[in-house]
CSV table of C-alpha atoms in Angstrom, one decimal:
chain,number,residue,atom,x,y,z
Q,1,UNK,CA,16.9,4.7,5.7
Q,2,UNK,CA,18.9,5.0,2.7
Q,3,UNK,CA,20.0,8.0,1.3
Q,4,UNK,CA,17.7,8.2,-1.8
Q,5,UNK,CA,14.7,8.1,0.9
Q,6,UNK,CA,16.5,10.9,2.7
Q,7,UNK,CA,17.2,13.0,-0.9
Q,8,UNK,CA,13.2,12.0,-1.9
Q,9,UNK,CA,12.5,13.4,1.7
Q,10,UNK,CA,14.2,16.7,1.4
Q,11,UNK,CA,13.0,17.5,-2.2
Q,12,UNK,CA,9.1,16.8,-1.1
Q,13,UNK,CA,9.6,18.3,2.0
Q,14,UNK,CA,11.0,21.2,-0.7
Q,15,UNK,CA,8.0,21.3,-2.9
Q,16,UNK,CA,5.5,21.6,0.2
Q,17,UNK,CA,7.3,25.0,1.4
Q,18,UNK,CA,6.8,26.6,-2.1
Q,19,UNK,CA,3.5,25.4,-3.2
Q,20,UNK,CA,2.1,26.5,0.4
Q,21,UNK,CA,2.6,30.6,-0.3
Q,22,UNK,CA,2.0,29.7,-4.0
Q,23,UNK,CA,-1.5,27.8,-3.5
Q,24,UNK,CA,-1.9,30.6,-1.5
Q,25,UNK,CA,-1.3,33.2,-3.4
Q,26,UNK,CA,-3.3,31.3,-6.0
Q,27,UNK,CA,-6.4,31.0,-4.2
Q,28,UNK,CA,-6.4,34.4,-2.6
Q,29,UNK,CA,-6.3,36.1,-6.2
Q,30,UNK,CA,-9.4,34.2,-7.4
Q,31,UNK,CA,-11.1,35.2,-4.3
């Protein structure tokens, strides 16, 4: 593993904690 695979790790990993609460957020208002 090279460090660009560990950055592009970290900043997906990243994305995947805020989109959770936000999808979440998203689908409970249209509910």
């Amino acid at each position: 593993m090279n460090s660009g695979d560990t950055a592009w790790l970290l900043i997906s990993a990243g994305l995947v904690m805020l989109m959770t609460p936000g999808l979440a957020l998203f689908y409970g208002g249209m509910v």
